[in-house]
Coordinates of C-alpha atoms and ligand atoms in Angstrom, one line a residue:
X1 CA 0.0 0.0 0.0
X2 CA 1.5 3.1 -0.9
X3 CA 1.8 6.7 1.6
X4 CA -1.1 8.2 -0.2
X5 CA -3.2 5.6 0.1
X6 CA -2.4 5.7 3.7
X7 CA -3.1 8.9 3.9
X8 CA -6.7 8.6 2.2
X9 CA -7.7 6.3 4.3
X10 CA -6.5 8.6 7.5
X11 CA -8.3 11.1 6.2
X12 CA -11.7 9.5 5.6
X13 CA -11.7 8.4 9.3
X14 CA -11.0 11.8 9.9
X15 CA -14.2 12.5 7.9
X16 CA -16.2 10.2 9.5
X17 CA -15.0 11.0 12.9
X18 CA -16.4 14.4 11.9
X19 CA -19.5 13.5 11.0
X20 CA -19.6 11.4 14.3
X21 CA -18.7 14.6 16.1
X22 CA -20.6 17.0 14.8
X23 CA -23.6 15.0 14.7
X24 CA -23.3 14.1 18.4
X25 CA -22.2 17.9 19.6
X26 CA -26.0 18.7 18.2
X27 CA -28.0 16.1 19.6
X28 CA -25.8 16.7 23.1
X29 CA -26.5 20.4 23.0
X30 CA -30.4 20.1 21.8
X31 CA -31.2 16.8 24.0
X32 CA -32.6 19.3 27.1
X33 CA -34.4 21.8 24.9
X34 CA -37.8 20.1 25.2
X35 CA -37.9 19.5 29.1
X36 CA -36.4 23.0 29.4
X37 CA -39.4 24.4 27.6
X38 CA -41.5 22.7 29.2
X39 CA -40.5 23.1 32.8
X40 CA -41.6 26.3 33.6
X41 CA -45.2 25.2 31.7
X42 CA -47.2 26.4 35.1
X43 CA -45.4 29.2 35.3
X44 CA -46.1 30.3 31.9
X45 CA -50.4 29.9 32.3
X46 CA -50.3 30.4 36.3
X47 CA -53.4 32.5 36.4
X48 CA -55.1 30.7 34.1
X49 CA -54.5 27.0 35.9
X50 CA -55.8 28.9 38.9
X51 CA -59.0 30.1 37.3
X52 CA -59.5 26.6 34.9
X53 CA -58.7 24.5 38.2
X54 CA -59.8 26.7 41.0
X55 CA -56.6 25.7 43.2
X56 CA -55.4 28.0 45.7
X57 CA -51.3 29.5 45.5
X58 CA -50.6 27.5 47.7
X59 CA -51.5 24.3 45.6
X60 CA -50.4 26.1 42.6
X61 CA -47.3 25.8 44.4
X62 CA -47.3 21.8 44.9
X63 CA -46.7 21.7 41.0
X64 CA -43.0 22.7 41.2
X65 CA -42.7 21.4 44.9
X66 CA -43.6 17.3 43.4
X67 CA -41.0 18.8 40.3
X68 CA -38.2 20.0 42.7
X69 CA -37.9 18.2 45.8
X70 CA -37.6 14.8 44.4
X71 CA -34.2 15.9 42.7
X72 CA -32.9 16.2 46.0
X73 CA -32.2 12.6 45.6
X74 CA -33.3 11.3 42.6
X75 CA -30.5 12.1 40.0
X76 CA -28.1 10.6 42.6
X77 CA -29.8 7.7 42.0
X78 CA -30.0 8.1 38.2
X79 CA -26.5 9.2 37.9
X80 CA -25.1 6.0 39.5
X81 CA -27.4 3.7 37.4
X82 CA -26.3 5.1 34.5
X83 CA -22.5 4.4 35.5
X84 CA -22.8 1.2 37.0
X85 CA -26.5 -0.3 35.9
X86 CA -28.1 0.7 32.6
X87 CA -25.3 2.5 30.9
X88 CA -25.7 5.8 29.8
X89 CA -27.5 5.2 26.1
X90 CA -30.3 3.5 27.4
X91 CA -30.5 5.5 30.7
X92 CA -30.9 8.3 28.9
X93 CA -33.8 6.7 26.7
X94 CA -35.2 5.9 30.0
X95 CA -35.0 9.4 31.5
X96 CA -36.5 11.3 28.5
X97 CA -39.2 9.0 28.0
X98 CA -40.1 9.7 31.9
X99 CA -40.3 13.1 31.0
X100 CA -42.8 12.5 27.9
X101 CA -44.6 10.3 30.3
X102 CA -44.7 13.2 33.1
X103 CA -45.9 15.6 30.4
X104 CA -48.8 13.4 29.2
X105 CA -50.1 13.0 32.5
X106 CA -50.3 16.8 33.4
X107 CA -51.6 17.5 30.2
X108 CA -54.2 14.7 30.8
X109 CA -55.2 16.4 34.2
X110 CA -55.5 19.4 32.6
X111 CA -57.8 18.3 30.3
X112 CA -59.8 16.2 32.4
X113 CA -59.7 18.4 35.2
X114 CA -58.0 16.3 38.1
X115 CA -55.3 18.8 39.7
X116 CA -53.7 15.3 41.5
X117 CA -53.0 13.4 38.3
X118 CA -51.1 16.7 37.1
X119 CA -48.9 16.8 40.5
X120 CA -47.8 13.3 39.4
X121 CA -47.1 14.2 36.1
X122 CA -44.8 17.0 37.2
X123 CA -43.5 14.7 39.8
X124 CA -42.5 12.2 36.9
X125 CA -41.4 14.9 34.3
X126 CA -39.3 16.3 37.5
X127 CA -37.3 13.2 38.0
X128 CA -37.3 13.1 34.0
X129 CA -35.7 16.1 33.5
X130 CA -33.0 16.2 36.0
X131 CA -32.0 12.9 35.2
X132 CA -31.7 13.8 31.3
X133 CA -29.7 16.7 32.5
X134 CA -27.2 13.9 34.6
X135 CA -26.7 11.8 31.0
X136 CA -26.7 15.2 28.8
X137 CA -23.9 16.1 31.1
X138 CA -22.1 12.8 31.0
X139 CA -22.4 12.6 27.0
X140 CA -20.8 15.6 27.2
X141 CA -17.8 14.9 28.9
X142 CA -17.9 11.5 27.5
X143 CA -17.5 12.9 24.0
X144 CA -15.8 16.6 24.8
X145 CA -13.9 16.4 27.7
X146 CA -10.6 18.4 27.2
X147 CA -10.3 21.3 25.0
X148 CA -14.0 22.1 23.8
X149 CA -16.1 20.7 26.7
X150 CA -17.1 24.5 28.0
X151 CA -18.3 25.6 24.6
X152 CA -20.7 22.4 24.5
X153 CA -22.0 23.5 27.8
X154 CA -22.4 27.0 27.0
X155 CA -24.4 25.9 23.7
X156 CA -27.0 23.4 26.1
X157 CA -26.8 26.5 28.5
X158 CA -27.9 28.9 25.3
X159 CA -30.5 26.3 24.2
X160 CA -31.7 25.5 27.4
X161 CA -32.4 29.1 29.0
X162 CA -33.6 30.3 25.2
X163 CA -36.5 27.0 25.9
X164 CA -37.4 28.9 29.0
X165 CA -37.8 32.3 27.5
X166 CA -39.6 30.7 24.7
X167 CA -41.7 28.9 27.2
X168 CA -43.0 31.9 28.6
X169 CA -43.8 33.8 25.3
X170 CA -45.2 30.7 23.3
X171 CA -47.4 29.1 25.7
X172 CA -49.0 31.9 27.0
X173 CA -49.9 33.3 23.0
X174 CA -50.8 29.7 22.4
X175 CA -53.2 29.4 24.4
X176 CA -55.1 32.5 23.8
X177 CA -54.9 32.2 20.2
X178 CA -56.6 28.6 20.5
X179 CA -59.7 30.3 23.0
X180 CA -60.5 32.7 21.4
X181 CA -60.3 30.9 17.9
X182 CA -61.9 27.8 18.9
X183 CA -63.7 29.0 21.7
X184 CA -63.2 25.7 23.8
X185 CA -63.5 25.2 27.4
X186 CA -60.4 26.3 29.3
X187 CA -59.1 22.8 30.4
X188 CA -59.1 21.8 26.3
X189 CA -57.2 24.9 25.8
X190 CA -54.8 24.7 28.3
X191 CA -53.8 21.0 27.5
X192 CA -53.7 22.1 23.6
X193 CA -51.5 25.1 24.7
X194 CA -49.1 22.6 26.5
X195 CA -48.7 20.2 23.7
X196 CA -46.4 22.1 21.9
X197 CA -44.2 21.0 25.5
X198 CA -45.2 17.4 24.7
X199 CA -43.9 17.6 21.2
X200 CA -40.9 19.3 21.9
X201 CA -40.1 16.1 24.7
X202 CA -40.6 13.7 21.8
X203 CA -37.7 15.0 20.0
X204 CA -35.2 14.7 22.9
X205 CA -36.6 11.3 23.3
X206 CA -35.7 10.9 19.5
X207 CA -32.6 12.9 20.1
X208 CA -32.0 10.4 23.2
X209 CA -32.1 7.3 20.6
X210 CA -30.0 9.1 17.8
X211 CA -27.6 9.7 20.0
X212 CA -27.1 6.0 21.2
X213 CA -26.9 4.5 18.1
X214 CA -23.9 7.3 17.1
X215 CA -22.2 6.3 20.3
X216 CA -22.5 3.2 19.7
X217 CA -20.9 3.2 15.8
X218 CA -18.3 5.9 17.5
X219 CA -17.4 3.2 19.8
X220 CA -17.0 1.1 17.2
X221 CA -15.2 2.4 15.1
X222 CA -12.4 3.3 17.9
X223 CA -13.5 7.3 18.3
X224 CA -13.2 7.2 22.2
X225 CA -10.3 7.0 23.9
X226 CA -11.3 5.9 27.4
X227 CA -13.2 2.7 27.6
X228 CA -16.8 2.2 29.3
X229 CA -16.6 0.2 31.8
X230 CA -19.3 -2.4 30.5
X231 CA -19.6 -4.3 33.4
X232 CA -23.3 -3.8 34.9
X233 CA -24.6 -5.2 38.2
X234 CA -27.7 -4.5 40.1
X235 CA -25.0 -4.5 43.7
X236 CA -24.8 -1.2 45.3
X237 CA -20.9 -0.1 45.3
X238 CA -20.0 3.3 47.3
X239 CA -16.6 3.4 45.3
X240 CA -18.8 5.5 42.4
X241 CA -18.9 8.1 45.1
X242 CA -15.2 8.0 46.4
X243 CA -14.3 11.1 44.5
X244 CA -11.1 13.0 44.7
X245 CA -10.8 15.9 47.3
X246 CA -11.2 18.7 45.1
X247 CA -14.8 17.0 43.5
X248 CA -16.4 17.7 46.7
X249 CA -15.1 21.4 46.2
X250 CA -16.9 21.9 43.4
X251 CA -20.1 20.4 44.6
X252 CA -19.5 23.0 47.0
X253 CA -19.1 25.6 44.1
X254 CA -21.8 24.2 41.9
X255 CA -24.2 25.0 45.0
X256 CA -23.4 28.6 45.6
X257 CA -23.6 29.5 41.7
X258 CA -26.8 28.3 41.8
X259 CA -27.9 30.2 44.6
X260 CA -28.7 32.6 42.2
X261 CA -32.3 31.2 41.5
X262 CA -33.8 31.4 44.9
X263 CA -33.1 35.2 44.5
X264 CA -34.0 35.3 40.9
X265 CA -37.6 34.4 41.9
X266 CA -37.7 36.6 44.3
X267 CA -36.5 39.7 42.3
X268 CA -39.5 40.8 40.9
X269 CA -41.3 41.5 44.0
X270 CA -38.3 43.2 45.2
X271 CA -38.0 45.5 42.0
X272 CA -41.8 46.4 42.8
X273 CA -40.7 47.0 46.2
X274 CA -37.8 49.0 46.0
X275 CA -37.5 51.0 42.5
X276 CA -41.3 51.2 42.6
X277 CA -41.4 49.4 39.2
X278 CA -44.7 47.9 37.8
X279 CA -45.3 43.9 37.9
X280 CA -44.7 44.1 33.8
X281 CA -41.9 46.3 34.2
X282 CA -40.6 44.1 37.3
X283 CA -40.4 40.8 35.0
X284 CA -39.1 42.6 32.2
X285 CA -36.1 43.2 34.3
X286 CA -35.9 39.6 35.2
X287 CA -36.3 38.6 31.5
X288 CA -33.1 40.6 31.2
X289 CA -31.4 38.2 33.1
X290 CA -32.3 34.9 31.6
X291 CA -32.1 36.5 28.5
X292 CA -28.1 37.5 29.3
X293 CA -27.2 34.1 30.0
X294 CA -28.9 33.1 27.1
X295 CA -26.8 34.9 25.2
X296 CA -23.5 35.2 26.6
X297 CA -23.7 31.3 27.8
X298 CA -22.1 30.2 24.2
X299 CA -19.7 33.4 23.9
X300 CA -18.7 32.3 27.7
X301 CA -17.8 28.9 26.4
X302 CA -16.0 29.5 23.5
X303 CA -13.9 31.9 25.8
X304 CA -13.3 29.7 28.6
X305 CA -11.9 27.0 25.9
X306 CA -9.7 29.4 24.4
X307 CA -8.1 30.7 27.3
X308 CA -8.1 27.4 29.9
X309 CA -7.9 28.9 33.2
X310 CA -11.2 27.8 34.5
X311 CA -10.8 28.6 38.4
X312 CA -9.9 32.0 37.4
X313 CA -13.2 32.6 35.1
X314 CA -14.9 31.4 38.0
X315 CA -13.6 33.6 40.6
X316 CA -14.0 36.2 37.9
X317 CA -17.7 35.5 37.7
X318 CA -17.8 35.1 41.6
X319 CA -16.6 39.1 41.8
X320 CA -19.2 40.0 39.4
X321 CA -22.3 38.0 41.5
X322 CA -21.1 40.3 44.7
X323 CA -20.9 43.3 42.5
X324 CA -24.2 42.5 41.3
X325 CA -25.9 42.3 44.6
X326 CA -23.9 44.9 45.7
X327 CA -25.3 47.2 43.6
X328 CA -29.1 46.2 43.9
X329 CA -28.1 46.4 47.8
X330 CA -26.4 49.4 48.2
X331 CA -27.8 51.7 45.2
X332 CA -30.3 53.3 43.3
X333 CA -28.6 52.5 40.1
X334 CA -31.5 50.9 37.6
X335 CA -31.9 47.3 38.5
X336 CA -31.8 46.2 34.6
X337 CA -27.6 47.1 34.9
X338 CA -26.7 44.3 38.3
X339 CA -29.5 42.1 36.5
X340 CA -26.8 42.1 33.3
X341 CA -24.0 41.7 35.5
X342 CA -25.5 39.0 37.2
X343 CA -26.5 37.3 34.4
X344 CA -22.9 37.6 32.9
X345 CA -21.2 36.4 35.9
X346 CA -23.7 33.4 36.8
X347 CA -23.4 32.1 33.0
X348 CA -19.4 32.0 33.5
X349 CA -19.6 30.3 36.5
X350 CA -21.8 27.7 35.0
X351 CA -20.0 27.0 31.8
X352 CA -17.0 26.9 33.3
X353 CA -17.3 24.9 37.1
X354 CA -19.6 22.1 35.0
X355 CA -16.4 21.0 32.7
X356 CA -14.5 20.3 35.4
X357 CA -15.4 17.0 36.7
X358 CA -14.3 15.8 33.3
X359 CA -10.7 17.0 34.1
X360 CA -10.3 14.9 37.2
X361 CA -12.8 11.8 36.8
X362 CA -13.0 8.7 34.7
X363 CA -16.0 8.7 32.4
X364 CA -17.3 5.9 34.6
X365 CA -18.1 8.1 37.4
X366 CA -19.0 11.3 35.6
X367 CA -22.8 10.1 35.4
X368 CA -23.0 9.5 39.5
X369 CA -20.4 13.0 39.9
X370 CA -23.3 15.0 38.0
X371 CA -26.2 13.3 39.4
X372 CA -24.6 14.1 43.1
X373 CA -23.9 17.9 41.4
X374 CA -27.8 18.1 40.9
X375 CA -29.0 16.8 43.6
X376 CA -26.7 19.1 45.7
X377 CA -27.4 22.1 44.3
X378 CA -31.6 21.4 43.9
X379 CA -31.0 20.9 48.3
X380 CA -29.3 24.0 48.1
X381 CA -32.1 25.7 46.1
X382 CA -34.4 24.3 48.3
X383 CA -32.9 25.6 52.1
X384 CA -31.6 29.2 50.3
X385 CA -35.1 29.5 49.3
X386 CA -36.9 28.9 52.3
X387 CA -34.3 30.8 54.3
X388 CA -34.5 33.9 51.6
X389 CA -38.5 33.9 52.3
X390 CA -37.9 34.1 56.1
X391 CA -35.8 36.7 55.8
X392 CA -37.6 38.6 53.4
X393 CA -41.1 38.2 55.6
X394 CA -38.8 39.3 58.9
X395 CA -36.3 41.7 57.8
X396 CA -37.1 43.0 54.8
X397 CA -35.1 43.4 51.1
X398 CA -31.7 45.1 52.1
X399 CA -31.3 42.1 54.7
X400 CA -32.1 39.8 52.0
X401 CA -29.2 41.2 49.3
X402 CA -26.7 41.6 52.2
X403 CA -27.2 37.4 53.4
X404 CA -26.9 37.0 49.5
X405 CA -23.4 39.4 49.5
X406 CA -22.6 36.5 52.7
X407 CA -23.4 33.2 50.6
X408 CA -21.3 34.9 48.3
X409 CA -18.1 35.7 50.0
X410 CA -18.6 31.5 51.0
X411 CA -18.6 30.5 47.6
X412 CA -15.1 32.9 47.1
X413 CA -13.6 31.5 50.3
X414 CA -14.6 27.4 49.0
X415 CA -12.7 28.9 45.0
X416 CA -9.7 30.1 46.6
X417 CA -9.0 26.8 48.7
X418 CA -10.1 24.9 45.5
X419 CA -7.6 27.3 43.6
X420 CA -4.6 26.0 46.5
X421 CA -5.7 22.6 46.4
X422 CA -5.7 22.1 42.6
X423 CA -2.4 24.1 42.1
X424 CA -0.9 22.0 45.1
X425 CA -1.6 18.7 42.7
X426 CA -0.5 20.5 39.1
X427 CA -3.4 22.6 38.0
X428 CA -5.2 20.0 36.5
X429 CA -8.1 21.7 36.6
X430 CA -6.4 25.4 35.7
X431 CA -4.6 24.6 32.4
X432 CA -4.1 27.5 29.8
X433 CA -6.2 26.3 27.0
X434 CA -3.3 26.1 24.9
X435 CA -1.8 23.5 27.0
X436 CA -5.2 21.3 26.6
X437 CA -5.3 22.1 22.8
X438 CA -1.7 20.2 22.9
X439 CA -1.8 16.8 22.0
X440 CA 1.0 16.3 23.3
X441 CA 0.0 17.3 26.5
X442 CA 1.1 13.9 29.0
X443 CA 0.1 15.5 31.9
X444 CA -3.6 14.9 31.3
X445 CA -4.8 12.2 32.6
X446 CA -7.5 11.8 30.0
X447 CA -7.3 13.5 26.8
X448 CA -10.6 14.8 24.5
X449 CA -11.7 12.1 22.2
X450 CA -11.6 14.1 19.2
X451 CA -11.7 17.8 18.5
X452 CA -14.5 19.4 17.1
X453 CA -13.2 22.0 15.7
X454 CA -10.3 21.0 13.5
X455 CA -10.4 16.9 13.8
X456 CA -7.0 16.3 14.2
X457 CA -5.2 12.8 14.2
X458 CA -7.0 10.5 17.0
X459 CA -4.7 8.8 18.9
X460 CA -7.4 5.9 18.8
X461 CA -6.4 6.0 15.4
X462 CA -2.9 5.0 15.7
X463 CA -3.4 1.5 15.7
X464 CA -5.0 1.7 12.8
X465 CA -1.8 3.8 11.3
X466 CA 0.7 1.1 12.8
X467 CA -1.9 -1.5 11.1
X468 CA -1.3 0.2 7.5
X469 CA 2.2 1.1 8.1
X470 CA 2.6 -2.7 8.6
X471 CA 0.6 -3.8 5.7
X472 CA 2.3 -1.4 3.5
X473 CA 6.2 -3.0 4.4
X474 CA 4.7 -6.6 3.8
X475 CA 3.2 -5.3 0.3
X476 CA 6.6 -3.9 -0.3
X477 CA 8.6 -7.0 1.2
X478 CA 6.0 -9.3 -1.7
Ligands
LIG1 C1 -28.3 22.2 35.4 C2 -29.2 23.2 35.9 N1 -30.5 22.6 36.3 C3 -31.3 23.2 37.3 O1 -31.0 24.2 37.9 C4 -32.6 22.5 37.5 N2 -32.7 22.3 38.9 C5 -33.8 23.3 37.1 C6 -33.8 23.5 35.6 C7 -34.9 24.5 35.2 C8 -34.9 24.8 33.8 N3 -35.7 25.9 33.5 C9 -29.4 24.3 34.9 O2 -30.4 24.3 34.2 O3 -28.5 25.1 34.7

């Protein structure tokens, strides 16, 4: 066989390899979009479930309380069945399927009127969701990890914050565009309005099975460095969850960047409150937010790959949190200017602390890491919120911002002794992004399968270079 032959068939794995990649990047990045849509489906018709169903607020409220507790515990569970149990192609089948199911049953209540069989539905779509999150997460890293894993979370950031927005807008035009065209009782209407949420579940549930069968051919066909460990048993084993120090420091991270939510749903009374602002004008100001992090999620990403450094963007995004709540504490500046710089700061904190499990874990144990990772930070959610209220109904809004300033200058103190601790075991988890881009880079432990941008050589692929190279002396030597 002569060189160029060699070299045309290098460069049609490369091609495939692309076409692997690419294909997987989008169903990775668009896998969440339906159950982030659909999550905030209440929200979106709130008065109108009130009137349809005649519930009280607080009842209203058991709709996100069966969707949010749960995940205290449940992707712990999820995440560590798909490392050790089902594997993450058919977990993830599983999980998004739970969410269609969980949809069809609160659509179902709404239609048929029965609030109950809608509280199960959310409680199912809940469990759904979170979980599909965990294996979204874990195909990520499984696929990305090294040089381009933040850009593929600030894409599934982008997409899953622009489901939300769209939620809100959609759902709510939807439905009044199918009452007053087709003049049908308000339980038809609702459930019409919120099967556009169903339909947009069915494609991550495609997406879900797409996705497994390119694994699986990627597999195959020698894409992936780092082998699954395809040994499955139904035995519980703790040593999933015998991370590395500086894991449980960035539990500890993920939970105070999320902190931001309990406040976030707070904010728009406390606009009303203190700048005087309307209840439109209020949740315009909070749109502002989500839509920041929409936007900046993917410029964040592609950033944070460039440069490496990722404990430094994330005490970066830290100072800009404080400064945020400084300002909404402390001034009289317009609320739409910290809500930016809040949104700025909590998108780089996101799309950079969730690539950095990949950096110090084995793919086997990235599916229980980010199921522990969500249910931390959904526990979090849940005390800061209940806390926030109390403080709110006892000592009014500057308290509140100030205990936010506080949970803030934790989350700085728990970055710095992550920043010691990782540089005291050679900055794995701070690496310029030149230094990951390297190929050559022996330090890391566990290099990117391929890279998305510019396919270079795989070293998976070396075998089959030393197999040509080898068949090419013996064609020479007949
Ligand atoms: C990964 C994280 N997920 C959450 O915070 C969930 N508890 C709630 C998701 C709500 C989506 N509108 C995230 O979305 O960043």
């Amino acid at each position: 066989m002569k060189f160029k032959d060699i070299r045309d068939k290098l460069s049609s794995l490369k091609t495939v390899n692309n076409y692997f990649t690419v294909s997987a990047f989008i169903l990775i990045t668009l896998l969440n979009f339906g159950p982030g849509f659909s999550y905030d489906n209440p929200a979106a018709l709130e008065q109108e479930i009130l009137r349809t169903l005649k519930i009280s607020n607080a009842e209203y409220e058991i709709l996100y309380i069966t969707t949010s507790w749960p995940n205290v515990l449940f992707p712990i569970i999820g995440g560590y069945l798909l490392d050790r149990v089902i594997g993450y192609r058919l977990g993830t089948i599983i999980y998004t399927s739970c969410v269609l199911f969980g949809q069809a049953l609160f659509i179902l209540g709404c239609g048929f009127n029965m609030f109950w069989l809608m509280c199960v539905g959310r409680f199912f779509f809940g469990i759904g969701t979170e979980n599909t999150t965990v294996a979204q997460f874990t195909y990520a890293g499984r696929w990305f990890k090294g040089a381009q894993i933040s850009i593929v979370f600030g894409v599934i950031f982008t997409f899953t914050r622009l489901g939300s927005i769209l939620d809100f807008n959609v759902t709510q035009a939807l439905y009044f565009a199918i009452l007053h065209r087709f003049q049908l009782n308000s339980n038809i209407c609702l459930s019409l309005a919120y099967t556009l949420g169903f339909c947009l579940c069915t494609l991550s549930l495609i997406f879900a099975i797409i996705l497994a069968v390119v694994d699986k051919k990627a597999e195959k066909y020698g894409t992936f460095n780092e082998k699954i460990d395809e040994k499955r048993t139904f035995r519980l084993s703790l040593k999933n969850f015998a991370f590395p120090f500086n894991m449980w420091l960035i539990f500890i991270i993920i939970i105070c960047a999320y902190l931001v939510f309990p406040f976030i749903t707070l904010a728009p009374v406390f606009f009303q409150t203190k700048y005087g602002y309307s209840s439109a004008l209020s949740s315009f100001t909070v749109s502002i937010f989500f839509i920041t992090v929409t936007i900046v999620s993917s410029i964040n990403g592609l950033i944070i790959d460039r440069t490496g450094k990722h404990l430094i963007w994330i005490l970066i995004a830290n100072v800009l949190v404080i400064v945020s709540h400084s300002i909404f504490a402390f001034t009289f500046l317009p609320p739409v200017l910290p809500a930016i710089i809040l949104g700025i700061g909590y998108s780089l904190a996101t799309t950079a602390v969730w690539a950095l499990p990949t950096y110090i874990l084995s793919v086997n144990q990235l599916g229980t890491a980010y199921g522990c990772s969500l249910s931390a930070l959904n526990l979090g959610e849940g005390i800061i919120s209940v806390l926030s209220g109390v403080i709110v109904d006892n000592y009014g809004y500057l308290s509140l911002e100030v205990f936010f300033i506080f949970l803030n200058l934790i989350w700085l103190f728990w970055s710095i002794i992550l920043f010691c601790s990782d540089y005291a075991k050679g900055g794995v988890l701070n690496k310029w992004g030149r230094s990951r881009r390297n190929k050559k880079d022996k330090e890391e432990k566990i290099e990117s399968p391929i890279s998305f941008i510019d396919a270079p050589l795989l070293e998976s692929e070396e075998p089959k270079f030393a197999q040509l190279e080898l068949e090419n002396s013996e064609t020479q030597s007949i």
